[in-house]
Structures are given as structure tokens and as C-alpha cells.
Short mmCIF file of C-alpha atoms in Angstrom, two decimals:
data_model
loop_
_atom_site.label_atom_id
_atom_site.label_comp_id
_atom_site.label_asym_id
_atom_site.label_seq_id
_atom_site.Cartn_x
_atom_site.Cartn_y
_atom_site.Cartn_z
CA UNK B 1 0.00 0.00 0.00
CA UNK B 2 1.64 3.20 -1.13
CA UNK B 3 2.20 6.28 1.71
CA UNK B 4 -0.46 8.92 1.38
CA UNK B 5 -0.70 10.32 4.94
CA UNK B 6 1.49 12.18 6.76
CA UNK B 7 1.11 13.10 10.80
CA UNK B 8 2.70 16.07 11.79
CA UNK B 9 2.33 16.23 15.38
CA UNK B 10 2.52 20.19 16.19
CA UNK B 11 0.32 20.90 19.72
CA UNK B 12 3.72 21.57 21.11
CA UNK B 13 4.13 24.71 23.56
CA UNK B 14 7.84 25.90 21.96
CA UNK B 15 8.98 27.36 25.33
CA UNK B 16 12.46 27.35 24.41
CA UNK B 17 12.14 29.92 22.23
CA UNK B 18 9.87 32.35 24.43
CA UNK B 19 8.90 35.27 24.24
CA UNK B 20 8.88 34.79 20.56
CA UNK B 21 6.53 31.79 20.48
CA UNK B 22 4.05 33.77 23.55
CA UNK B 23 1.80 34.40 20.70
CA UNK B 24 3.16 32.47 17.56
CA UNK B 25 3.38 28.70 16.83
CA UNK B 26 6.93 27.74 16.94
CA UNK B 27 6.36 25.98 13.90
CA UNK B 28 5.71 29.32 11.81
CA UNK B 29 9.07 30.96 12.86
CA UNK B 30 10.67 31.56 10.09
CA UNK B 31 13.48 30.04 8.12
CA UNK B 32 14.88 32.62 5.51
CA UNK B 33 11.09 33.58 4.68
CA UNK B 34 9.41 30.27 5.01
CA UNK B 35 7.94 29.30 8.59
CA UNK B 36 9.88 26.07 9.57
CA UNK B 37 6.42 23.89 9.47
CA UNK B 38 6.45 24.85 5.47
CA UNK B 39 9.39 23.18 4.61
CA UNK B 40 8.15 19.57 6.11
CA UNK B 41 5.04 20.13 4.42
CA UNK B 42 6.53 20.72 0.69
CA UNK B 43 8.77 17.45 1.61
CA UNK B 44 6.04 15.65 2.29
CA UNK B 45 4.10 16.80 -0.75
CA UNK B 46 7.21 16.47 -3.19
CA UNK B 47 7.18 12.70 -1.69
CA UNK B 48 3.84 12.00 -2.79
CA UNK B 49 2.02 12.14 0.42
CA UNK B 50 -1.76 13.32 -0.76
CA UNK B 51 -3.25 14.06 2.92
CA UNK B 52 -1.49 16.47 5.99
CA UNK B 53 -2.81 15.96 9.42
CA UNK B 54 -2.00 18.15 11.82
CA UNK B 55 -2.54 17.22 15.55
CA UNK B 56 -2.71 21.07 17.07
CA UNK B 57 -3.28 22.10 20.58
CA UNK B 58 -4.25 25.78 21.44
CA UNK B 59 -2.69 29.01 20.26
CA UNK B 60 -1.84 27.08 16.85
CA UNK B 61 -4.89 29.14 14.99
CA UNK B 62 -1.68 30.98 12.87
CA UNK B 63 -0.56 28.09 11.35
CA UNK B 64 -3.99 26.53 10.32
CA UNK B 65 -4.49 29.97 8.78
CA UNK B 66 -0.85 29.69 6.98
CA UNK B 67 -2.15 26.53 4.85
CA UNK B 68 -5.56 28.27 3.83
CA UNK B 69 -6.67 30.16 0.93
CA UNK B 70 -6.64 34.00 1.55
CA UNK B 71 -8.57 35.44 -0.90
CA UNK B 72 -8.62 39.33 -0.24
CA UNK B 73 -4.71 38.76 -0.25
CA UNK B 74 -4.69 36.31 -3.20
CA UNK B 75 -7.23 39.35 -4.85
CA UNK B 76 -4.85 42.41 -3.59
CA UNK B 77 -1.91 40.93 -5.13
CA UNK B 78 -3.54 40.31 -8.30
CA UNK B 79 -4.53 43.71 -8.63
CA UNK B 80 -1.63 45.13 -7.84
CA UNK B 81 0.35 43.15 -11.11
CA UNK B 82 2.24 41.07 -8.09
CA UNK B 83 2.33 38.05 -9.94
CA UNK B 84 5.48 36.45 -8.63
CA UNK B 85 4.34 36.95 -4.94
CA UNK B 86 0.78 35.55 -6.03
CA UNK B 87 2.39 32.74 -7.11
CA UNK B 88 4.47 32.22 -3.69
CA UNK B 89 1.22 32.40 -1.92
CA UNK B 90 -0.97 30.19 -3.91
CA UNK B 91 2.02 27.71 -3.54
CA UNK B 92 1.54 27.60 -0.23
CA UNK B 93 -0.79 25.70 0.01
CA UNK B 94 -2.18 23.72 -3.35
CA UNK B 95 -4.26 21.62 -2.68
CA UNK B 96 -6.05 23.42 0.80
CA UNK B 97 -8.81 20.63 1.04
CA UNK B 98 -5.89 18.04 1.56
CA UNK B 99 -5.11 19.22 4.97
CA UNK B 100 -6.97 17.92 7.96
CA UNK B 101 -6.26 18.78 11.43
CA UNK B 102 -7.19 17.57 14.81
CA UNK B 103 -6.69 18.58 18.00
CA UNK B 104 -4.65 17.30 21.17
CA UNK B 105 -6.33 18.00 24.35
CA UNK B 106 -4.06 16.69 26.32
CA UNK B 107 0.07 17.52 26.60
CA UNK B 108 1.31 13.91 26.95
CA UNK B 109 3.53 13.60 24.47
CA UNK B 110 4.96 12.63 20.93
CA UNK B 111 3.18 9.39 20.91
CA UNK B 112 -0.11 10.97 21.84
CA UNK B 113 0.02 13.41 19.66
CA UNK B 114 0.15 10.57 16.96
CA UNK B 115 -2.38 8.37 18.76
CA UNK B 116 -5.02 11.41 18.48
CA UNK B 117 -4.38 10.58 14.46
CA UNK B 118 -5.66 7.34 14.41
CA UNK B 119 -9.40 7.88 13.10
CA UNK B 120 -8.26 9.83 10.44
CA UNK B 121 -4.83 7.55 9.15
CA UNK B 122 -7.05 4.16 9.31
CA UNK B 123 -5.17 0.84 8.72
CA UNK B 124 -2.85 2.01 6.41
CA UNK B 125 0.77 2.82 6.72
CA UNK B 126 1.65 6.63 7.37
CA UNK B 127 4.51 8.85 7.28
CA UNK B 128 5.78 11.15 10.71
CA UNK B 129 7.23 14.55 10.11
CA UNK B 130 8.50 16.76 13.05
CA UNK B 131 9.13 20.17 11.69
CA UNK B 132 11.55 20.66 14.36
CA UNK B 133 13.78 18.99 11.97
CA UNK B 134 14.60 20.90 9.04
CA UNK B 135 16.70 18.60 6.83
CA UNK B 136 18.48 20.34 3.45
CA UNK B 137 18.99 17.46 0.88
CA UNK B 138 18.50 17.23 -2.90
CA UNK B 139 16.46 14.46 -3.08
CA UNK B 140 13.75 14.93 0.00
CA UNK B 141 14.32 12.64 2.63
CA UNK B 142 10.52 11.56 3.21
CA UNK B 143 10.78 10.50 -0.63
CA UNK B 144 13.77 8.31 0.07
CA UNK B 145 12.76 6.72 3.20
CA UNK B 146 9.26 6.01 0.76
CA UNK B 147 11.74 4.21 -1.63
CA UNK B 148 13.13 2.15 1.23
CA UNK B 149 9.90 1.22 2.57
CA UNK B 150 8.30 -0.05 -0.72
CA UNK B 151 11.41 -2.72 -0.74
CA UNK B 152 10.77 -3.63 3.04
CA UNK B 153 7.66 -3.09 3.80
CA UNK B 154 7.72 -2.17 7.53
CA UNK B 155 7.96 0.44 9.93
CA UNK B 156 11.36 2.80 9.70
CA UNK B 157 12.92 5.88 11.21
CA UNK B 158 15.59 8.72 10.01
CA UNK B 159 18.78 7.82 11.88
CA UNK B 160 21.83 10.41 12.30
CA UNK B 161 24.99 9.44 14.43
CA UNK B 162 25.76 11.29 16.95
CA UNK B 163 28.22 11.95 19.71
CA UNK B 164 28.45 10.24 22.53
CA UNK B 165 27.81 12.74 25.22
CA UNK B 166 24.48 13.57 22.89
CA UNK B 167 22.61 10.36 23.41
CA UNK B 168 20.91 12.09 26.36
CA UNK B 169 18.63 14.11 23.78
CA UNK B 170 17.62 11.41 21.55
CA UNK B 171 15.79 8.56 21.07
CA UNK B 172 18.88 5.45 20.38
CA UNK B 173 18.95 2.51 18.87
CA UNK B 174 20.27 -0.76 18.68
CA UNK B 175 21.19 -2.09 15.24
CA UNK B 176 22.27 -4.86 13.06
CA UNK B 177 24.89 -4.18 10.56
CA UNK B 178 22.92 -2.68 7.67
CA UNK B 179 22.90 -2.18 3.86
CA UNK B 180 22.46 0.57 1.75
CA UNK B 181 22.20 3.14 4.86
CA UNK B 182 19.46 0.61 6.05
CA UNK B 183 19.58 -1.40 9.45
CA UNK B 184 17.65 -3.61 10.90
CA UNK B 185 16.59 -2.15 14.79
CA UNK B 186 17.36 -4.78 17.53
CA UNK B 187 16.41 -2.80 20.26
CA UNK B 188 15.63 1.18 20.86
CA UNK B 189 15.80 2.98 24.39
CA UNK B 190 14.61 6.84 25.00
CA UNK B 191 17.26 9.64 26.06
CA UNK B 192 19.60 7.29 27.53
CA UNK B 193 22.72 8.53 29.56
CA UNK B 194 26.26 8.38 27.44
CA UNK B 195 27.26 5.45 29.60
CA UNK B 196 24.09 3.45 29.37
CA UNK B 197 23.56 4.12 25.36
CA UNK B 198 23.85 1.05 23.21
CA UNK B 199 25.11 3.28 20.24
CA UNK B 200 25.41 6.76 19.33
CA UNK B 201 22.64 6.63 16.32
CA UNK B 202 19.72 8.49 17.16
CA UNK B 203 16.56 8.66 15.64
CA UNK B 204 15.33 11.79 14.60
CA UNK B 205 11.96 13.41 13.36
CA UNK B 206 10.67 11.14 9.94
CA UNK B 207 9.43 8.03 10.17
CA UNK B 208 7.40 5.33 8.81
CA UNK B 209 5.15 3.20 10.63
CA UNK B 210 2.56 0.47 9.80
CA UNK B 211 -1.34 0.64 11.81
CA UNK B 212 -0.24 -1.59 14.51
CA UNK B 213 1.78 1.46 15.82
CA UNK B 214 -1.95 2.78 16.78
CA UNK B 215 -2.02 -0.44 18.90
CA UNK B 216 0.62 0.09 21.34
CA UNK B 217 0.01 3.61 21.50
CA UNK B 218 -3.37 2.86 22.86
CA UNK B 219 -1.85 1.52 25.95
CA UNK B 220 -1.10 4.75 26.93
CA UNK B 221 1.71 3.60 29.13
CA UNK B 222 3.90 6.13 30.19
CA UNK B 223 7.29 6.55 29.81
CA UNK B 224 10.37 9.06 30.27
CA UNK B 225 9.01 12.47 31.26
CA UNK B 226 5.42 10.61 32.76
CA UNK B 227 4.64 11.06 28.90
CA UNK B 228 3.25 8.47 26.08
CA UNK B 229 6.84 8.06 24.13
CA UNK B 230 6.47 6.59 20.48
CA UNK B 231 10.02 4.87 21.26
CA UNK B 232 8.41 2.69 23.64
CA UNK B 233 5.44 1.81 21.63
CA UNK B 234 7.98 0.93 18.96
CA UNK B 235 10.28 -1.12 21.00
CA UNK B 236 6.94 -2.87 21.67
CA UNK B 237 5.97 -3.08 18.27
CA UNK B 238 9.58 -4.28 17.32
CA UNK B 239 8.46 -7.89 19.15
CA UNK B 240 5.74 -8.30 16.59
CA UNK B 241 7.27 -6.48 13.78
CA UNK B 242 10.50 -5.70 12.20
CA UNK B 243 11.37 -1.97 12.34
CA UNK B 244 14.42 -0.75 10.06
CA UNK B 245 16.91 2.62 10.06
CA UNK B 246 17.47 5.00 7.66
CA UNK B 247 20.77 6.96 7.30
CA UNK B 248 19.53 9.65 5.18
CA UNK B 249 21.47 11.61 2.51
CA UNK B 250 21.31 15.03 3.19
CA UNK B 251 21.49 17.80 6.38
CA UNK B 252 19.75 17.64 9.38
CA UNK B 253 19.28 21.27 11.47
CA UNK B 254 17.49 20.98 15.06
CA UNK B 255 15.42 24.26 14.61
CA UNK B 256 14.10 23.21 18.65
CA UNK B 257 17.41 24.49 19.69
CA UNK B 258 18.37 28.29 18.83
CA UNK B 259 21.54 27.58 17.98
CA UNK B 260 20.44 24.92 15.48
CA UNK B 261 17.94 27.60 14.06
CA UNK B 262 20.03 30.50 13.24
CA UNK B 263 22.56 27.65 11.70
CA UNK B 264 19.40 26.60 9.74
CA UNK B 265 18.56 30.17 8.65
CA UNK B 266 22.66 30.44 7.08
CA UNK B 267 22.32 27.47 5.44
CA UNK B 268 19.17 27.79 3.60
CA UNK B 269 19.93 31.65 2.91
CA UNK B 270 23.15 30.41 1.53
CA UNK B 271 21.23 27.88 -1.29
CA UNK B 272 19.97 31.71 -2.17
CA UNK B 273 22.36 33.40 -4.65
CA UNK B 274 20.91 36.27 -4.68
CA UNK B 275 21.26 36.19 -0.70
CA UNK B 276 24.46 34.28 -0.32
CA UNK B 277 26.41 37.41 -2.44
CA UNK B 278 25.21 39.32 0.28
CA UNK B 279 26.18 37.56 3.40
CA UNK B 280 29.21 35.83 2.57
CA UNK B 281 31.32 39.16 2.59
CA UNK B 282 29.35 40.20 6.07
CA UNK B 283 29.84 36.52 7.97
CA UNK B 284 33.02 36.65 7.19
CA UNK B 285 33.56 39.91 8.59
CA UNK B 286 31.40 38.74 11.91
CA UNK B 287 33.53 35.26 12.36
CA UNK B 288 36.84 37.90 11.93
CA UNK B 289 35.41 40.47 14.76
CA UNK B 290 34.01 37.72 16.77
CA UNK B 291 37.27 35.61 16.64
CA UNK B 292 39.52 39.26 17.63
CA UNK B 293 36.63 39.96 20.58
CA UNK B 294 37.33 36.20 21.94
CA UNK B 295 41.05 36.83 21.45
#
């Protein structure tokens, strides 16, 4: 069965970027002069994925607004001859009556959020995008994890490797030497201490996962934080069900941390050339004054 739904779990509170996210959705801060959410929706879309669900919570009413039709904008831009901005913003979103979105009333976690989704994905196989994770890569890593998962058939996840003294922030797994960038999961444990990790590759914000994911989830057993963790209901599901990693091709910014956002924001402004003659004279001028100031 091909992958036509995509979850993208978004009730989430973005504290760590206060006061900026007091009245805005994290998930429309900007990137460049997209909102961060954007960017997982147009991979998703360039991967073939016909139906977004978004699981909100309250205060999200901006970004619900961001993927409708404006017409007195859409109108005002027309009659002003402002065709290439009409364009952007009909872009936006193309297909409006392909996004669904329901709501999380409660904050208990990632694997709640995607548990709230399971009237609407059915018993089909669905695709997970956290927009937290803004990955730059020429061929769109949803689309390649797709590829993967029509040869296997089961539930995957976007792997990175990190360092040791990292594993603390990440979900890590176990794994069987793999092929192709692919392994095969032996076992998975949530934000484990360095000492206690049984690797350093950590699972990060795409995945795959087949309907019996909806099963475990319904447990609603709690895990690390007193919240519903998808890593558990996965290293459940793994006794049932093979579950595979994915070393993706391509770059992988955390835009939840703030240093991992304004990294983001120099990347993608650098894939710009209109932008990146611009600021490469200027960042190199801040790395010299900022190197002589630490001198």
C-alpha cells in the first residue's frame, strides 16, 4: 500500500524559544522567509504524500491559517500586477482541502500526539514529520525513506549518528549491521545517559510506521518524562514487527534548539544566490570580529 498520509504532530508549547513563540506557533518561525512547518510540508508533498494531518493544541490558529486560501490577499496581489508573490502564496498551500487537522487536548507527548491521528490515518501505513527537523537534501528525505519502505515493507525511522555525550537528547537505537544506509533495529531505548547508550545513532523526526503502531500507543503507558513516548510503543511493536533505520542523505538542522535555528537560517539563505552574495562578505567579517573579541 503506497504512503499517502502524513502526521505532523505540532500541539507543542515551543517554550524554548519564548517570548517569541508567547503568541506564535513555533512551527511558523521563520526560516529565511518560510515558517519552519512549510518546509516539512513541501517534503512531504514532493514525496507523494496526498493528505497532511496536523494534531494542534491551542494558540496554533496561525498556522492553520498559513495553509488556507486567503482570498482578499490572493485578490490584492492580483490587482496590484504582483504576480510572482501571487504565485508564492498560492504555492503555499495547493491543494487546501488536503489538509486535515485535529486537536490534542491533552500535553502527553509525541506518541499521543500521533495516537489522536488514528481515526483519520485508518489501517494504512503513514509517514511522521517533526518540523523541528529541518533537513536540506536534494532528493527529500521523506521520498527516500518512501523508496526504502516499498522494498521492506515495515515500519522505519531517520537515523543520524551522533556523539556520545548527545545520546541524552535522543531517542537510540540498537542495530544490526545494515545495507544501503538501512539497518535492521534490535532494540531502541529513550534519552539514555552516554554510559548506558547502546550506540550513538539516534533517531530523529521522519518516520514510517505500519497501523499496529496505533495499537501500542493505545496503551497509553507512560514513559520518560510521565509522557506516552512513540520509542516505547515501537520497542513494543519491534516484538511483533520488524522496524528498520534509515541513514539519510542530506542535512539535518534541530530548529528546537536556537543555535540549530540560526545555523538553519545560514544554510538555507546560503542555497539563495541572490542572498548568499550578500552575506558571505558580512559573515566573514562577523567570524573575523568575533574571533579578535574572543582573542
Amino acid at each position: 500500500m503506497r504512503i499517502k498520509k502524513a502526521v505532523f504532530p505540532v500541539a507543542g508549547l515551543g517554550t524554548r524559544f519564548l517570548p517569541a513563540t508567547k503568541a506564535m506557533p513555533k512551527e511558523m518561525l521563520p526560516v529565511v522567509d518560510k515558517p519552519i512547518i512549510q518546509y516539512a510540508v513541501e517534503e512531504a508533498l514532493a514525496a507523494g504524500i496526498e493528505q497532511i494531518i496536523f494534531v494542534t493544541g491551542s494558540g496554533k490558529s496561525a498556522l492553520e491559517d498559513h495553509f488556507d486560501t486567503n482570498l482578499q490577499l490572493e485578490n490584492t496581489l492580483k490587482e496590484r500586477g504582483k504576480t510572482d508573490l501571487l504565485r508564492t502564496v498560492e504555492s503555499v498551500a495547493p491543494h487546501a482541502s488536503n489538509f486535515v487537522y485535529t486537536r490534542q487536548s491533552e500535553p502527553l507527548g509525541l506518541g499521543h500526539a500521533i495516537w489522536c491521528a488514528r481515526d483519520i490515518v485508518g489501517d494504512e501505513p503513514f509517514a511522521v514529520l517533526l518540523a523541528d527537523d529541518l533537513i536540506q537534501s536534494e532528493v527529500p528525505v521523506l521520498h527516500q525513506m518512501i523508496n526504502e519502505f516499498d522494498r521492506l515493507r515495515a515500519s522505519m525511522m531517520a537515523i543520524i549518528v551522533v556523539e556520545q555525550e548527545e545520546t541524552s537528547r535522543y531517542g537510540i537505537i540498537e542495530a544490526e549491521q545494515g545495507f544501503n544506509g538501512t539497518v535492521q533495529v534490535r532494540s531502541m531505548v529513550e534519552k539514555p545517559a552516554p554510559e548506558e547508550a547502546p550506540s550513538n545513532l539516534a533517531v530523529i523526526g521522519r518516520y514510517i510506521l505500519t497501523p499496529r503502531i496505533f495499537d501500542h500507543l493505545g496503551r497509553q503507558d507512560r514513559g520518560a518524562g510521565n509522557e506516552i513516548q512513540l520509542t516505547d510503543a515501537m520497542s513494543s511493536l519491534l516484538t511483533e514487527q520488524p522496524i528498520f533505520g534509515y541513514k539519510f542523505k542530506g542535512r539535518r538542522f534541530d530548529c528546537g534548539d536556537k543555535a540549530g535555528f540560526q545555523m538553519a537560517n545560514i544554510a538555507f539563505a546560503l542555497e539563495r544566490p541572490e542572498l548568499r552574495k550578500q552575506l558571505l562578505p558580512g559573515l566573514a567579517k562577523l567570524v573575523s570580529s568575533a574571533g579578535s573579541a574572543g582573542a
